[in-house]
Every structure is written in C-alpha cells, then in structure tokens.
mmCIF file of C-alpha atoms in Angstrom:
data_model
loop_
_atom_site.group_PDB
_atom_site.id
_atom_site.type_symbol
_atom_site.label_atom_id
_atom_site.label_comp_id
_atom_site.label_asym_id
_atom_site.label_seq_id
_atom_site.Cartn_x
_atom_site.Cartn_y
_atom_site.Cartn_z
ATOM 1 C CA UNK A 1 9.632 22.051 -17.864
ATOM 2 C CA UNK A 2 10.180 21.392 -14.328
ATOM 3 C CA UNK A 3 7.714 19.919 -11.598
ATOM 4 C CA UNK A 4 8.681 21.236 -8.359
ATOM 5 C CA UNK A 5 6.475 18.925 -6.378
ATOM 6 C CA UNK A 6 8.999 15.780 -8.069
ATOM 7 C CA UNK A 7 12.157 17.650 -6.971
ATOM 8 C CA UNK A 8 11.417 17.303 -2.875
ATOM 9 C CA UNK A 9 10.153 14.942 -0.778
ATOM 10 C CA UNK A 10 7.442 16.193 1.801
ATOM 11 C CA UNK A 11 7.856 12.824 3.614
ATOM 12 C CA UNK A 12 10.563 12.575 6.587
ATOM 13 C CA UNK A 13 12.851 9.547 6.339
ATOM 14 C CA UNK A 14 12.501 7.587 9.174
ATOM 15 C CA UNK A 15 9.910 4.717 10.302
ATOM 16 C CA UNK A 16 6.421 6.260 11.660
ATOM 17 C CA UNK A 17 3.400 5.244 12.592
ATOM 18 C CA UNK A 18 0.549 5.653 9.821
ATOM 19 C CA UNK A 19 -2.700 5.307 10.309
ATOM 20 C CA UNK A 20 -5.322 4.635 7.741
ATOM 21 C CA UNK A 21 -8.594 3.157 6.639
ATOM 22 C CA UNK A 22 -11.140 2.067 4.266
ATOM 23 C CA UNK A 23 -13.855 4.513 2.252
ATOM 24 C CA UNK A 24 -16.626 3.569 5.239
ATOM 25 C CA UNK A 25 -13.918 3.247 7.899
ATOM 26 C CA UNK A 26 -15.690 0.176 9.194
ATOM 27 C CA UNK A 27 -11.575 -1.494 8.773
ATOM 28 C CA UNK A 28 -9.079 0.794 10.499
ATOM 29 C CA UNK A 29 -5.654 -0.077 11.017
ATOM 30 C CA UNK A 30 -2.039 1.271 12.098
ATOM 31 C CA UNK A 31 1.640 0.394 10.668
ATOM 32 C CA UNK A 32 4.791 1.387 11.176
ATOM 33 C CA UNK A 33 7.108 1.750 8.147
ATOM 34 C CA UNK A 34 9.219 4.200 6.108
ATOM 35 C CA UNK A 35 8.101 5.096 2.311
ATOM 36 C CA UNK A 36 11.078 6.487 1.948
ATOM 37 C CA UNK A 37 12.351 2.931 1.590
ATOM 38 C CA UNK A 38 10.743 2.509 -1.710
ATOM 39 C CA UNK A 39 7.243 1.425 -2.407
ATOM 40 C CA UNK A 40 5.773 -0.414 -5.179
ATOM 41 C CA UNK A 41 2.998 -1.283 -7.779
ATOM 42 C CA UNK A 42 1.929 -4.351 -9.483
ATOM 43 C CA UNK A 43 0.753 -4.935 -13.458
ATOM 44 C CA UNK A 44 -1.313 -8.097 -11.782
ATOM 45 C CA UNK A 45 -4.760 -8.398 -12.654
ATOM 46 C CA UNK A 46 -5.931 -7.432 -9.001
ATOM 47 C CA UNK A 47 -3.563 -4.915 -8.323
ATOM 48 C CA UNK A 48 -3.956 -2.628 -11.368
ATOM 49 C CA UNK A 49 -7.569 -3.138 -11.163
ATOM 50 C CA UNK A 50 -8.197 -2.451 -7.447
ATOM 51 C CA UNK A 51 -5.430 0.411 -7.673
ATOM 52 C CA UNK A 52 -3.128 -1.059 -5.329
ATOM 53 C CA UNK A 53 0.277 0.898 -4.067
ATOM 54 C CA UNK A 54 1.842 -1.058 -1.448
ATOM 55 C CA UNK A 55 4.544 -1.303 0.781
ATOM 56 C CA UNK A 56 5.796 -4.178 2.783
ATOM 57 C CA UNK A 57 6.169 -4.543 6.416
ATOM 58 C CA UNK A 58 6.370 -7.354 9.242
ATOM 59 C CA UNK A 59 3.256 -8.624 10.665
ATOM 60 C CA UNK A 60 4.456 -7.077 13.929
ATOM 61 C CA UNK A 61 4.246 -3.288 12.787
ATOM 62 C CA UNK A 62 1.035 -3.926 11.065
ATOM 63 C CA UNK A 63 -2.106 -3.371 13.304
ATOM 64 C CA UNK A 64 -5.616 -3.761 12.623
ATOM 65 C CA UNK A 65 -7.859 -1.665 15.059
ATOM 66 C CA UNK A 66 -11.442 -2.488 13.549
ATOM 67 C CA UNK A 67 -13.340 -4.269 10.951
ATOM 68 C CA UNK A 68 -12.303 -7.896 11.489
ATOM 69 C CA UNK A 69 -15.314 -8.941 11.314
ATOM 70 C CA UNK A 70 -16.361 -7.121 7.835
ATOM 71 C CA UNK A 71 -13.122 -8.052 6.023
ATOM 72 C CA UNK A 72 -13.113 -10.120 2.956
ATOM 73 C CA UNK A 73 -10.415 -12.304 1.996
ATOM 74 C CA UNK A 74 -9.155 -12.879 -1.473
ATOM 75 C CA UNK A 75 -6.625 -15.481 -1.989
ATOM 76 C CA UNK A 76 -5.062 -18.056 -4.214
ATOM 77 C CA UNK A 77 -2.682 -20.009 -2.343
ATOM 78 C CA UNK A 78 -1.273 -18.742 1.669
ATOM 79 C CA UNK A 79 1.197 -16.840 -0.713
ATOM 80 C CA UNK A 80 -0.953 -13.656 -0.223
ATOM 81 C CA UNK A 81 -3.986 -12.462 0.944
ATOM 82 C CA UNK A 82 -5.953 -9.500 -0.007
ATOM 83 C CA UNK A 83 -8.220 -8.083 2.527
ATOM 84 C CA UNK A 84 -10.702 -5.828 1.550
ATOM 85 C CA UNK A 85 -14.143 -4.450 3.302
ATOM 86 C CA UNK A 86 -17.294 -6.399 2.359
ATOM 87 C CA UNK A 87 -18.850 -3.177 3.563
ATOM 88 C CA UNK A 88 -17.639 -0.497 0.884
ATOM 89 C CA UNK A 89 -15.283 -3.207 -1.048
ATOM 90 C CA UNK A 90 -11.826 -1.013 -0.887
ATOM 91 C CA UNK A 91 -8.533 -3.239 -0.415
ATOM 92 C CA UNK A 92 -7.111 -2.248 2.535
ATOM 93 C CA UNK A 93 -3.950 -4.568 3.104
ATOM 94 C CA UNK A 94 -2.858 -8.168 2.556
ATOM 95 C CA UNK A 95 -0.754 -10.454 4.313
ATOM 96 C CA UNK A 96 0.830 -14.301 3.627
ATOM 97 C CA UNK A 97 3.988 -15.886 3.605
ATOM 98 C CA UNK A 98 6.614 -15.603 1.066
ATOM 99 C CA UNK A 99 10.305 -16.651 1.452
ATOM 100 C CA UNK A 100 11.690 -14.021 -0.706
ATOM 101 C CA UNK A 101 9.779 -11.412 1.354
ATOM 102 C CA UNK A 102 11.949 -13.158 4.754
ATOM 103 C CA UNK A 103 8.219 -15.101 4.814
ATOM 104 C CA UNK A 104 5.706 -14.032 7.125
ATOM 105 C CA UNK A 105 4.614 -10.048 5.572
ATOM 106 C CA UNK A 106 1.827 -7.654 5.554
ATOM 107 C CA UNK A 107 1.185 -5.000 3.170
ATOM 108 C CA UNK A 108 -0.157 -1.515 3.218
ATOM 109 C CA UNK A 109 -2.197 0.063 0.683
ATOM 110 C CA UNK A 110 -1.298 3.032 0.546
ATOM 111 C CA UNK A 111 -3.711 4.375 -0.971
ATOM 112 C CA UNK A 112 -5.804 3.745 1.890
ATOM 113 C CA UNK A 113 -3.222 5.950 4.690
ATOM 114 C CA UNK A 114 -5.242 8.664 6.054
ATOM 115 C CA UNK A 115 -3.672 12.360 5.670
ATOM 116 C CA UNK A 116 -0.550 11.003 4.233
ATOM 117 C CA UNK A 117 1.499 12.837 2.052
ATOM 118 C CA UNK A 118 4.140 10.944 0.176
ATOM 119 C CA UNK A 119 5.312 13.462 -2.183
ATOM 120 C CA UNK A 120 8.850 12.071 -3.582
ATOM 121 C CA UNK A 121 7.953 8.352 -2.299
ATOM 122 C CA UNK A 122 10.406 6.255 -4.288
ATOM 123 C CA UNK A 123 8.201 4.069 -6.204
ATOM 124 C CA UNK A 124 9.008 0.439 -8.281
ATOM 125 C CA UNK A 125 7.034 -0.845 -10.858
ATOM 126 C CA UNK A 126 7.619 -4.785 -10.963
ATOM 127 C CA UNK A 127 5.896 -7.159 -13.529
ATOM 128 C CA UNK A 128 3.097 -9.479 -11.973
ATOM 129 C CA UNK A 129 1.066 -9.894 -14.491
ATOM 130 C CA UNK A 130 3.980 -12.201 -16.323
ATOM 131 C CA UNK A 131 4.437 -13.800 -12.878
ATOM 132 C CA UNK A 132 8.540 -12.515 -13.128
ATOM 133 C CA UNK A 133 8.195 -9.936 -10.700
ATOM 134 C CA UNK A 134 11.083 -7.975 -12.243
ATOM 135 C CA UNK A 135 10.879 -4.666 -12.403
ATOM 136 C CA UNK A 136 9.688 -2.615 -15.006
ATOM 137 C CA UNK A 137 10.605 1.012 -14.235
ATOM 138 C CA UNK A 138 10.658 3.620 -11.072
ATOM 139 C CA UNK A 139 9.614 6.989 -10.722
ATOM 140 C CA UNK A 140 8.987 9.400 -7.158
ATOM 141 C CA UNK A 141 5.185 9.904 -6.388
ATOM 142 C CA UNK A 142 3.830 12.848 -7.358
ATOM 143 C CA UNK A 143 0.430 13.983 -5.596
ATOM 144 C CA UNK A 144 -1.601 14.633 -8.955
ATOM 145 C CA UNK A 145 -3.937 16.996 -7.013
ATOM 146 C CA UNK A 146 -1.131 19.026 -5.309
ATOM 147 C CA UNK A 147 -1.893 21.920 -7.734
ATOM 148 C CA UNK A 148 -5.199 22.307 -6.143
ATOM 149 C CA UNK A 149 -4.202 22.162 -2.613
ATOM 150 C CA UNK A 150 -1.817 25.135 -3.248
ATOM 151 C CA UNK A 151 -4.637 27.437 -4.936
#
C-alpha cells in the first residue's frame, strides 16, 4: 500500500529562515538551514527521552530572540549543550564544540519550528546510546497527523 504523503516533499530545497519556539514561548529563536539536507535522531538517553529531531547549523545562522534568561543548560562536557526552558521544560536547541561537526555548532529541534512542515525531510538515525554514532537506518518524515489536516 502506498503513502502518498512519503512520495513528495512539501519542503522547498533551499536554506530559509525558520522560526520556532518552546510550549510557553518564553524561548523564541530563528535559524537558517535546509532540512532538505538531511536531519537526524539520536538513541541517547536524552534525546529519545526528550524527543529530540535535530539538525545542525553554525552558530551564526542560529538566533535566539527571547528567553535567555529562563533557559536551562544541560551538559556533560563543552561537547554539547542542551538548552531547554526552566519555564515549561521543552528542549529547544543545543550548542558546543565538536571537531567532527567543523567545531563550533548549534542545533535545532525541530520539533520545536513553528508552522513547519517537513513532509519528505530526509531523516538519519545514528547510534548514541553506544557512543559510535554510526548510523542505524534512514527514512523521509512523514507528518503522522497529515490525515487529519486533509479531512
């Protein structure tokens, strides 16, 4: 059986600017990037439990436009940060220093974009909860409540 919402891609290739948020909006921020690119999810601990779908950009297209002052910070090492709102708690983006990543980074949760739709997003599952980062399979995002927008 076929899914017609996995055979296109709603997104336009190209970098543009996205804007998005967390659940209270209290952190707001803008970044400039191109999903069709490829995206990707983590097995970690933190990811799969806080839901996380990133992509990565340089700190220079990432822009936070409020909520410094409510954001969290969880971190092991200057490797990566994860900054979420102390106000609702949602992980908004994270940022660090990584060489394989060309060092300085941000990323996006993408979960967090406001009116987004990545239908056909390339997506890469790698393998952080092993700590070899390989990945472990790829698929194209499929918006799981698409059905319901079209009825």
């Amino acid at each position: 059986m076929s899914n017609a919402a996995s055979e296109h891609t709603t997104t336009t290739p190209g970098p543009r600017t996205y804007k998005g948020s967390c659940v209270c909006r209290a952190v707001r921020f803008e970044a400039d990037f191109d999903p069709s690119a490829g995206t990707g999810k983590c097995n970690c601990t933190i990811c799969a439990k806080t839901m996380w779908w990133g992509i990565i950009v340089k700190p220079s297209a990432f822009r936070l436009l409020a909520g410094e002052e409510v954001l969290g910070d969880h971190s092991r090492s200057e490797a990566g940060h994860a900054r979420f709102c102390k106000t609702c708690g949602v992980r908004v983006f994270g940022h660090g220093h990584l060489p394989m990543l060309g060092g300085d980074y941000c990323s996006v949760n993408l979960n967090c974009l406001d009116d987004a739709d990545l239908t056909g997003v390339p997506v890469v599952y790698v393998d952080g909860l092993h700590n070899t980062w390989a990945p472990i399979g790829s698929t194209t995002y499929v918006d799981p409540f698409s059905a319901a927008k079209g009825a």
